[in-house]
Coordinates of C-alpha atoms and ligand atoms in Angstrom, one line a residue:
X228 CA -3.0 -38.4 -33.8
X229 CA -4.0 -39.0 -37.9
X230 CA -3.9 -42.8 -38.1
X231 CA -1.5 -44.2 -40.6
X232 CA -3.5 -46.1 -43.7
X233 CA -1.2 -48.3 -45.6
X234 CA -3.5 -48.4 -48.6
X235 CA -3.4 -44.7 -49.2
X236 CA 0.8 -44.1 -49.0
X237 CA 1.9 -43.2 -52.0
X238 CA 5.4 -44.6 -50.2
X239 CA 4.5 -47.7 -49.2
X240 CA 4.1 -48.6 -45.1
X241 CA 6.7 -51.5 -45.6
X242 CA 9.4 -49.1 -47.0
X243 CA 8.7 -46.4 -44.2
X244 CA 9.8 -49.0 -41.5
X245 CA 12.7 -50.7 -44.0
X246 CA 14.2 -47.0 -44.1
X247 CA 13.8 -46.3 -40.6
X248 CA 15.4 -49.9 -39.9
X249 CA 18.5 -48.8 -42.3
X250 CA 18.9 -45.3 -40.7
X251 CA 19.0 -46.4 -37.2
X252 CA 20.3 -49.7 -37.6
X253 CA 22.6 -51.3 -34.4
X254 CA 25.7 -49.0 -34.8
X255 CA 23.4 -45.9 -34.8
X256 CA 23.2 -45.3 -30.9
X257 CA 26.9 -46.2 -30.8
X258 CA 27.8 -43.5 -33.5
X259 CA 26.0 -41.1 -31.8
X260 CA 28.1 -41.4 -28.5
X261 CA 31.3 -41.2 -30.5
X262 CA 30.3 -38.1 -32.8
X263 CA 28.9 -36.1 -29.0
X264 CA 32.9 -37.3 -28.0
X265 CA 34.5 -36.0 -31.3
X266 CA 32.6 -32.5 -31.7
X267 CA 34.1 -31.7 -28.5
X268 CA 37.7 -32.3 -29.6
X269 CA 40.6 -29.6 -29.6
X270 CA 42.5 -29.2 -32.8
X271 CA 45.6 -31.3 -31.9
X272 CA 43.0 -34.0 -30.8
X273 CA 41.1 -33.7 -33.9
X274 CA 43.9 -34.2 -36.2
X275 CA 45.2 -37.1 -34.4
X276 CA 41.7 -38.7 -34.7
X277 CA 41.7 -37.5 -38.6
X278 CA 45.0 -39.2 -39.0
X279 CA 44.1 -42.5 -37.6
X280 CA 41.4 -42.8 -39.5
X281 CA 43.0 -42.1 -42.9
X282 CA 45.5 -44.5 -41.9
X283 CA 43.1 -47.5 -41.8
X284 CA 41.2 -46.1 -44.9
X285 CA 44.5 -46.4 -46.9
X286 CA 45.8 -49.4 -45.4
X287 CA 42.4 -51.5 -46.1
X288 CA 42.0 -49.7 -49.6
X289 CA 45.4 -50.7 -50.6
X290 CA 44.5 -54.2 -49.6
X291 CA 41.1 -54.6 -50.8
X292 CA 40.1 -52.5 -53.3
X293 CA 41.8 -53.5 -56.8
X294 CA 41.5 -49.3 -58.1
X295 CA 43.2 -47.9 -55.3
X296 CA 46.0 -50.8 -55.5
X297 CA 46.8 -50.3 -58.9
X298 CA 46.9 -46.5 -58.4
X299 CA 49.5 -46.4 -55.7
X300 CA 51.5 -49.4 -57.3
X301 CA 51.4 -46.9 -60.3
X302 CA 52.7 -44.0 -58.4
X303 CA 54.8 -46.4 -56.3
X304 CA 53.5 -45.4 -52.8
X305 CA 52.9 -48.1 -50.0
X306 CA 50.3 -47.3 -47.2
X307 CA 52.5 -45.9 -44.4
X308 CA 53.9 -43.1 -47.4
X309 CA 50.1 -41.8 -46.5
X310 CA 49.9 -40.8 -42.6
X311 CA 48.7 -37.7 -42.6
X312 CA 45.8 -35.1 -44.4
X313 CA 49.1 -33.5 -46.0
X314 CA 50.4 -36.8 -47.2
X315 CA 46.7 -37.4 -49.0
X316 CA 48.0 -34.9 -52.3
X317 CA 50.6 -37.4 -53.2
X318 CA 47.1 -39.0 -54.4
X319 CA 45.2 -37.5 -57.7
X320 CA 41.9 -36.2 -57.6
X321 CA 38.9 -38.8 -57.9
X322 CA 36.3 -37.3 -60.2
X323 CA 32.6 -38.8 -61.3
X324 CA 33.3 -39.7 -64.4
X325 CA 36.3 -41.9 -62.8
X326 CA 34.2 -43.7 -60.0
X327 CA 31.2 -44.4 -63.3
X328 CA 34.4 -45.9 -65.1
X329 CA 36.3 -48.1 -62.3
X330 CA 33.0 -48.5 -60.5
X331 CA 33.6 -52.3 -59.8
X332 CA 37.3 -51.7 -59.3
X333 CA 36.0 -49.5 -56.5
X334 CA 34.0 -51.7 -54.4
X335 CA 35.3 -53.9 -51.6
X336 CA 35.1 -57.3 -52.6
X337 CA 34.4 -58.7 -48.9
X338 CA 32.1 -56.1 -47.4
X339 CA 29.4 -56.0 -50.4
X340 CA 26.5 -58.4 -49.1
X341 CA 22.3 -57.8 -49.5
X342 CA 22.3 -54.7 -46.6
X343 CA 24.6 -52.5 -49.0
X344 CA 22.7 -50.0 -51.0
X345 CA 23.4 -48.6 -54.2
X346 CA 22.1 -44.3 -53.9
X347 CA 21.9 -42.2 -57.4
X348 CA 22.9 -38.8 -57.9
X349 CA 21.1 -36.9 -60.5
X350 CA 24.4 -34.7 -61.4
X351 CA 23.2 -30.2 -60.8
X352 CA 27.0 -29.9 -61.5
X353 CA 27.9 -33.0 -63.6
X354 CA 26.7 -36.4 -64.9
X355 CA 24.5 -38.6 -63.1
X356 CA 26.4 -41.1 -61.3
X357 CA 25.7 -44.1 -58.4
X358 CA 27.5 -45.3 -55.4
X359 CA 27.4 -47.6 -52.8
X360 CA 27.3 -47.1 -49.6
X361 CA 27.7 -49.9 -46.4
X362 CA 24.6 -50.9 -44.0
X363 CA 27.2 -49.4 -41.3
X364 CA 27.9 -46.1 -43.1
X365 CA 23.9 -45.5 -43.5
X366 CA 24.2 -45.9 -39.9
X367 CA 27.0 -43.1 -39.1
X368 CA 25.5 -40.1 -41.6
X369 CA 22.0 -40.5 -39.7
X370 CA 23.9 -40.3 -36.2
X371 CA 25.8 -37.2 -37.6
X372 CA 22.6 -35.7 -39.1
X373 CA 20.8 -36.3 -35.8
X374 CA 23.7 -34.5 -33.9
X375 CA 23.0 -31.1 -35.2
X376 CA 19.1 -31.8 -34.6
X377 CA 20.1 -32.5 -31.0
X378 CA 22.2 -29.1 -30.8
X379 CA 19.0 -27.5 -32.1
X380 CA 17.2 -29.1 -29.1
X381 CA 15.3 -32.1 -30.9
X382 CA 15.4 -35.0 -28.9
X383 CA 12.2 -36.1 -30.9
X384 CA 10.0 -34.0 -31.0
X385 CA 6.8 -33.8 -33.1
X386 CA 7.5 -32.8 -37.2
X387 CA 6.3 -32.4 -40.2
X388 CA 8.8 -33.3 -43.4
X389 CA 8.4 -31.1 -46.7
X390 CA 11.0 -32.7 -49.2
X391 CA 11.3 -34.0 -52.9
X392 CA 9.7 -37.5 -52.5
X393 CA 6.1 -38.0 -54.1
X394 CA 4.3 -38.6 -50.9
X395 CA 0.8 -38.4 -52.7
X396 CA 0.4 -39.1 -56.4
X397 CA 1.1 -36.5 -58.3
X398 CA -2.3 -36.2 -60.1
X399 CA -4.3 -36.3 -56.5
X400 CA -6.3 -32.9 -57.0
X401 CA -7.9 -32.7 -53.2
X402 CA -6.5 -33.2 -49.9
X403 CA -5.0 -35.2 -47.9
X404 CA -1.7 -34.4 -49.6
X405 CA 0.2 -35.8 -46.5
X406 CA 0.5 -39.0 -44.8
X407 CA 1.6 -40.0 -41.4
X408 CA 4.6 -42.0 -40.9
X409 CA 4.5 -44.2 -37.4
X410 CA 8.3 -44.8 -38.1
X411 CA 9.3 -41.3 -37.2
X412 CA 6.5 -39.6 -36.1
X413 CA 6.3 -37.2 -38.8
X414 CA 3.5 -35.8 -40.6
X415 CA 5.3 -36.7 -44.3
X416 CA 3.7 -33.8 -46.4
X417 CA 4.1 -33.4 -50.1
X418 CA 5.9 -30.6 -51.1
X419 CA 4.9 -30.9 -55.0
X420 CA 1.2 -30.2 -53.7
X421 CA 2.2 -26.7 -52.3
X422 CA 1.0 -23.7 -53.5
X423 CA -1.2 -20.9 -53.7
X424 CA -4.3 -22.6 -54.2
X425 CA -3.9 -26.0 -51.7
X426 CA -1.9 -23.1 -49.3
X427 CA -4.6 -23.5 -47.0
X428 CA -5.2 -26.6 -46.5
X429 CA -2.1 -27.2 -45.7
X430 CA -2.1 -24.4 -43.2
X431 CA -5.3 -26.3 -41.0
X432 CA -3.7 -29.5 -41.3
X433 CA -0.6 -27.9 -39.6
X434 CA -2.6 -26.4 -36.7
X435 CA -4.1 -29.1 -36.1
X436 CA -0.8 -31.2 -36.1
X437 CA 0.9 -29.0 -33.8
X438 CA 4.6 -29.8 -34.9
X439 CA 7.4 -28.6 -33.2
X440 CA 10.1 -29.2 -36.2
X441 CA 9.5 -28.4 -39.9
X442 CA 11.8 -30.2 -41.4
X443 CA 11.9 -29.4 -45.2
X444 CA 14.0 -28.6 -48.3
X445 CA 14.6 -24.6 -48.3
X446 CA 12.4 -23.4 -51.2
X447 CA 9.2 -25.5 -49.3
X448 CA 9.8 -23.9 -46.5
X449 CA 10.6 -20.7 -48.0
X450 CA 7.0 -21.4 -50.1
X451 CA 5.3 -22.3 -46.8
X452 CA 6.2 -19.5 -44.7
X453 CA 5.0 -17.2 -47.6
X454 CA 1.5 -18.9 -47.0
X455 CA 1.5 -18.4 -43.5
X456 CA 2.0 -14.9 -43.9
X457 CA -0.1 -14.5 -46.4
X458 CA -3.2 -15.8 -44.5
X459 CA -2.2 -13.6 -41.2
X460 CA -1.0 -17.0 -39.0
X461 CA 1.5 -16.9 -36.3
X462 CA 3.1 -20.0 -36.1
X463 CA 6.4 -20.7 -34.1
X464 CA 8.3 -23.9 -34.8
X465 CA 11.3 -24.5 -32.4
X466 CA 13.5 -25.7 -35.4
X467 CA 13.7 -25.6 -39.2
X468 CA 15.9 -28.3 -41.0
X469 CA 16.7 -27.3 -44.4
X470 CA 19.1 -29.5 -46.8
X471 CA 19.7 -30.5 -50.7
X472 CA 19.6 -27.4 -52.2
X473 CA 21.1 -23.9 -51.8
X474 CA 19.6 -21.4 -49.2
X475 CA 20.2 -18.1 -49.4
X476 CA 20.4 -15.7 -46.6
X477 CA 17.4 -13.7 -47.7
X478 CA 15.2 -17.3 -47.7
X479 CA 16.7 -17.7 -44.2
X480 CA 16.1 -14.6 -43.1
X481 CA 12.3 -14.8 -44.0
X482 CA 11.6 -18.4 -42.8
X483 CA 13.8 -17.4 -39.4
X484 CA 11.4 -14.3 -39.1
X485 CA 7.4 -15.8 -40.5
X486 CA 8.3 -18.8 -38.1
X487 CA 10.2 -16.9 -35.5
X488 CA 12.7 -19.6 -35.2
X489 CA 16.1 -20.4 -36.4
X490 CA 16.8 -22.4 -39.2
X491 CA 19.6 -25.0 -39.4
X492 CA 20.8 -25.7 -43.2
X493 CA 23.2 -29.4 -43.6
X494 CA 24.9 -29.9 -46.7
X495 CA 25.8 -33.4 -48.0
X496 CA 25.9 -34.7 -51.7
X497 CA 25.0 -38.4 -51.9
X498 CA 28.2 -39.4 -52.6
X499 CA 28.8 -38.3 -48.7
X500 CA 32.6 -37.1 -49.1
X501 CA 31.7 -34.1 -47.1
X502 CA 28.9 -32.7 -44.3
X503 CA 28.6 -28.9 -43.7
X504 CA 26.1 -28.0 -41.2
X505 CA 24.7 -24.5 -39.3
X506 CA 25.8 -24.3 -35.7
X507 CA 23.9 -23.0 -33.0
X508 CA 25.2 -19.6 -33.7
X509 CA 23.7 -20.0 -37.3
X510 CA 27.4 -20.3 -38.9
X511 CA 28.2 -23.0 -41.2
X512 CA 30.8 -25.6 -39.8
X513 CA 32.5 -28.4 -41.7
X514 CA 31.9 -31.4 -40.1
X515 CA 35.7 -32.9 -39.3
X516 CA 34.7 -35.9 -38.0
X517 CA 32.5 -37.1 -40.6
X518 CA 35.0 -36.9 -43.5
X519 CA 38.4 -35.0 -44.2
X520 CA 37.3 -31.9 -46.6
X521 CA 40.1 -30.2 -48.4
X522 CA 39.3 -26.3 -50.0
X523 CA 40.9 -26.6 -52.9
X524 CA 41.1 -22.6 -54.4
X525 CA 39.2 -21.9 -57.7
X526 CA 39.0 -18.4 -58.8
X527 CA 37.1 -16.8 -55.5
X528 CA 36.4 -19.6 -54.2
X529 CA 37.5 -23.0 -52.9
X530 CA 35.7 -26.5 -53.8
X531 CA 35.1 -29.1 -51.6
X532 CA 37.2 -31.9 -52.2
X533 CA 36.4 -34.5 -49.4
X534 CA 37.7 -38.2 -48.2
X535 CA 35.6 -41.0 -46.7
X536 CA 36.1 -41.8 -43.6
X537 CA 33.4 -44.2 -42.6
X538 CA 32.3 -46.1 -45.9
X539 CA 34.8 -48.7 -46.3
X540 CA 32.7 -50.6 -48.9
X541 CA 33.5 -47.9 -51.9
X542 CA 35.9 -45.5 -50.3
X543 CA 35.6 -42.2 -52.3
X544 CA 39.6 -40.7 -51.2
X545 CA 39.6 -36.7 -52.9
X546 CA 36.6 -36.6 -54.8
X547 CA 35.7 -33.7 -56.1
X548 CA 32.4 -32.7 -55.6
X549 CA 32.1 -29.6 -58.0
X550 CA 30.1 -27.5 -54.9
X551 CA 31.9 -24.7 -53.6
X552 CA 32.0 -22.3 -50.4
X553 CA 33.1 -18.8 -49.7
X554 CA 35.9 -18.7 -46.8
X555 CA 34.7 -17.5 -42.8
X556 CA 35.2 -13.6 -42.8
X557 CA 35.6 -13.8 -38.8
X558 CA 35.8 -16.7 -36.4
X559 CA 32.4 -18.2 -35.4
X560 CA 31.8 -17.4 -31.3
X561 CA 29.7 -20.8 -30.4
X562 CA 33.5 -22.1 -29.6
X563 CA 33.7 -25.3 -32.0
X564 CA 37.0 -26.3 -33.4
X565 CA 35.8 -27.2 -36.9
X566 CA 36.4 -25.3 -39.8
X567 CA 33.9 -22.3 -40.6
X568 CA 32.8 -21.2 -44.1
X569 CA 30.8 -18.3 -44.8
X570 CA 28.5 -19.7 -47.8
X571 CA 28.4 -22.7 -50.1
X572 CA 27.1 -22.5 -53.7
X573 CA 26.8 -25.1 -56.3
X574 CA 23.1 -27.0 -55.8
X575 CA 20.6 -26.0 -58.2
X576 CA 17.7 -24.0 -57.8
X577 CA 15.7 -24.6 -61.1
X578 CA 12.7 -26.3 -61.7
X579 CA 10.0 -27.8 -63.9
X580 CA 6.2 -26.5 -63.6
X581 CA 3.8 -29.3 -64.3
X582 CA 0.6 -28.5 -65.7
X583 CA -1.2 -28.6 -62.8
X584 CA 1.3 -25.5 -61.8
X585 CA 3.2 -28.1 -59.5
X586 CA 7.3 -26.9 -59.4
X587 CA 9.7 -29.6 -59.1
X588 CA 13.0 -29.2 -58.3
X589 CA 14.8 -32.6 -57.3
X590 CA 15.8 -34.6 -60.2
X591 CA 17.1 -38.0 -58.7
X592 CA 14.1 -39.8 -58.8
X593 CA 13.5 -39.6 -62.5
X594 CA 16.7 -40.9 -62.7
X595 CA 16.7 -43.8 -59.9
X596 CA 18.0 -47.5 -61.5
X597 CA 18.1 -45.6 -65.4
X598 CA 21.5 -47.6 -66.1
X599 CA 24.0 -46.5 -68.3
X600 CA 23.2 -42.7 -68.8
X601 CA 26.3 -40.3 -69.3
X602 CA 24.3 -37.2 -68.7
X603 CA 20.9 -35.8 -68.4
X604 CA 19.1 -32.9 -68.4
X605 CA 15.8 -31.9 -68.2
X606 CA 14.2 -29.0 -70.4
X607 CA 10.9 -27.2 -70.7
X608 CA 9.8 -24.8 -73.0
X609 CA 6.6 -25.6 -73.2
X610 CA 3.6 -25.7 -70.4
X611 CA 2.1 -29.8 -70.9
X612 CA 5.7 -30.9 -72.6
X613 CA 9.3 -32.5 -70.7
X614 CA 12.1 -32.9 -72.7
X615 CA 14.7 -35.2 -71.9
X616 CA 18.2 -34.8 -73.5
X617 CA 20.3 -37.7 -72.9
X618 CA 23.6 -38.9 -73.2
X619 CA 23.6 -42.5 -73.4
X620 CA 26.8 -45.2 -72.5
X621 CA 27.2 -48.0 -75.2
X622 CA 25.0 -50.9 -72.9
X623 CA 22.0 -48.1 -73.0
X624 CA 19.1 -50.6 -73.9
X625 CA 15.6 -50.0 -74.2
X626 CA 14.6 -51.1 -71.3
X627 CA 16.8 -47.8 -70.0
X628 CA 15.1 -45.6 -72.1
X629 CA 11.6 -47.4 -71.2
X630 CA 12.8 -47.1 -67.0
X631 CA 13.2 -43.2 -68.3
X632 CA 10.1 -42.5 -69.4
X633 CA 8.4 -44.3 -66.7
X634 CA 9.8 -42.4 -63.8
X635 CA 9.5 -39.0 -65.5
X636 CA 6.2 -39.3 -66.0
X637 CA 5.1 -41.0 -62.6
X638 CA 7.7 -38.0 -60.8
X639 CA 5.9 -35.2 -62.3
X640 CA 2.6 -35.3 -63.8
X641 CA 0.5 -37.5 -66.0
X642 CA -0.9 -34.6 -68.5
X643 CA 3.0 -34.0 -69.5
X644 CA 4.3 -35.4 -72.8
X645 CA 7.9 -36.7 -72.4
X646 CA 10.1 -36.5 -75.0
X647 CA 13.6 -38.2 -74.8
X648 CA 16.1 -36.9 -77.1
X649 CA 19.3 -38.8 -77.3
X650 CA 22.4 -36.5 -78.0
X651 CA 26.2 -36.5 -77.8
X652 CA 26.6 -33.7 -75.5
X653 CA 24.8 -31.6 -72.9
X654 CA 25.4 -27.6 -73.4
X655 CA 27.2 -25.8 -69.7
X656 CA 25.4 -22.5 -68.9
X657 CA 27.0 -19.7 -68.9
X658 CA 29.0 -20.0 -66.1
X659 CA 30.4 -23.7 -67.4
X660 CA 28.4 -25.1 -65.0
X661 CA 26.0 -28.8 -65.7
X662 CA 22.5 -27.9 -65.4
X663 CA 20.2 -30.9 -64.5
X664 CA 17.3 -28.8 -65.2
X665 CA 16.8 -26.2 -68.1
X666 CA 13.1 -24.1 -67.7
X667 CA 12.7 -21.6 -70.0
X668 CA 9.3 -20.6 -69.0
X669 CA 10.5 -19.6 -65.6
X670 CA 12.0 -17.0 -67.2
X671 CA 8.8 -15.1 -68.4
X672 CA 6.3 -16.9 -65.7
X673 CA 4.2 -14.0 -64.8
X674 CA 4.8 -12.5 -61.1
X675 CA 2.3 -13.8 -59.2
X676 CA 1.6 -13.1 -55.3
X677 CA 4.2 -16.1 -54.8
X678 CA 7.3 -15.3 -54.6
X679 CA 9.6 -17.0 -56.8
X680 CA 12.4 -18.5 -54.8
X681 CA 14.9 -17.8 -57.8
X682 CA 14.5 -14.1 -57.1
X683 CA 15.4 -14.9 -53.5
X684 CA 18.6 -16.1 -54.1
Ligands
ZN298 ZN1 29.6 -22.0 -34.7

């Protein structure tokens, strides 16, 4: 077992143990218990337990939280008008730019004390935005996350994490670029280090781990399996976790067949309106318990529209999340009376390639505690330059723009020259979609024996 050294974590030992203290705090056991009871639920059952829920969301928004007061006085509705999921249309939609605007309006006045945490969202499909969420609520999403790793047959076991956080800095040129974290038991390994060149390295470290779980965002694992194969290694893990960005079937179908495994995708924004997570027959199930998700139809699609049901310090009721899914084509056979959706679509794929040939697809943390930005996108044209385009609120200070260029820089590489550009507005793409990130080297970055995960989608 690597020992942990506190000194070399890039994310310091303190935080490891704070985080694992938030996630598993004293209601997480007991949300557990409930979420086995409620994923067992038939329909009628379900809908009762939905309804009683929504009934004491509206009846303590009404009370507590000024936005939601003045709305319904507006539209001169009273709590009991609002029983059921049908009764939530005689609300309007609640959109980003709305919660940025009425964000104190928003926030219960009584259950905001030093445990509630304000989380970011770096905006793929709209402006960045924050939230905050109750010590309790951190509570329930870890007990629902840990319910489909229980269905997969984790109880535990021995992992290694592949994400977006910095868990080495990111000029480090030799290994280790992974550190052990006693809180979970995980091998944390940095997925910004990953590529042809440090391929193997990685690889030994990993046999000589001997994890059971990869837990990992898709295109890391998609990256790492590639490796494997490319050096001739079996290697069998009994799960793959994937989450925050889009997996295709074809990445699936590749990790699923170089790790001989299956892989279990969840989908969750951090505003946490909606959960959507692979089943044990590998079909994608909305979570009913965790929140009430409307599909609201747009063009061939629907979008997820979803309702809080256990954050009763900022209740988000119909927020629209901008992500959408494709409807089930045939019932899913593993027996589960929550709703099944063939695909979901919306989270970005696109990167930046530091000079050191690192790519880097997950925004938030250049943008974590940068106050009063409208919108924000990150562009490349160039192989050692970042630029920045900003739309910036009226309180944007220096000290913002300062924050900025301090986290890009420490969240992608050292040799890159940041530029910020302030504008007025951020272009769509094509399809009238946000982009958070804008690489237009990507688009002539010579093939290489890596396969790009952009041509995988
Ligand atoms: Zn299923």
């Amino acid at each position: 077992m690597p020992r942990f050294d506190l000194e070399k974590c890039h994310l310091g030992g303190l935080e490891l143990w704070l985080r694992y203290w938030y996630r598993r705090g004293p209601r997480f056991a007991y949300y557990q218990q409930q979420l086995k009871k409620t994923s067992r639920l038939a329909p009628p059952e379900l809908e009762r337990f939905q309804n009683r829920k929504l009934q004491a969301l509206i009846t303590q928004s009404y009370q507590h939280i000024p936005y939601y007061r003045d709305l319904m006085d507006q539209l001169k509705l009273k709590p009991h008008d609002i029983q059921t999921k049908q009764d939530l249309r005689k609300l309007p939609f609640l959109t980003k730019k709305l919660v940025t605007d009425n964000y104190d309006k928003l926030i219960h006045p009584h259950k905001r004390n030093f445990l509630s945490k304000v989380a970011c969202t770096s905006g793929t499909t709209g402006s960045p935005g924050k939230f905050m969420r109750s010590f309790d609520s951190i509570n329930f999403e870890h007990a629902a996350v840990w319910r489909q790793w229980q269905f997969a047959g984790d109880t535990g076991k021995r992992r290694i994490t592949l994400r977006g956080e910095v868990v080495v800095p990111m000029a480090q040129s030799e290994p280790p670029y992974w550190r052990y974290n006693p809180a979970n038991q995980e091998l944390l390994m940095c997925g910004f280090h990953l590529n042809e060149k440090t391929g193997r390295a990685y690889i030994e470290k990993i046999l000589k781990f001997q994890p059971e779980i990869l837990s990992s965002y898709p295109s890391n694992a998609y990256r790492l399996a590639h490796l494997f194969k490319k050096h001739r290694i079996n290697y069998r893990f009994q799960a793959v976790f994937t989450s925050s960005e889009e997996l295709s079937p074809r990445m699936k179908d590749y990790i699923e067949a170089v790790f001989q495994t299956q892989v279990y995708d969840w989908y969750g924004q951090s505003e946490r309106v909606a959960a959507i997570a692979h089943c044990q027959a590998g079909r994608y199930h909305i979570q009913e318990d965790y929140s009430l998700v409307e599909l609201v139809p747009h063009e061939q699609q629907f979008e997820i529209v979803g309702t809080h049901l256990f954050n009763d310090l900022m209740p988000l009721i119909r927020y629209r999340t901008g992500d959408m899914v494709s409807p089930a084509l045939k019932p899913c056979r593993c027996g589960s009376s929550f709703r099944c959706v063939e695909s979901i679509s919306g989270r970005s794929c696109a990167y930046i390639l530091t000079p050191e040939g690192y790519k880097i697809s997950a925004a938030n943390h250049i943008f974590h505690g940068v106050e009063h930005l409208l919108e924000a996108q990150l562009y490349q044209d160039h192989p050692e330059v970042l630029t920045i385009y900003y739309v910036p609120d009226t309180d944007f200070t220096n000290d913002d723009r300062q924050k900025l260029l301090t986290n890009a820089i420490a969240n992608t590489s050292p040799r890159f020259q940041v530029i910020l550009k302030e504008v007025s507005h951020i272009a769509r793409g094509a399809n009238g979609k946000f982009q958070s990130i804008v690489n237009l080297l990507a688009q002539h970055e010579p093939l290489s024996e890596m396969p790009d995960v952009l041509s995988a989608v």
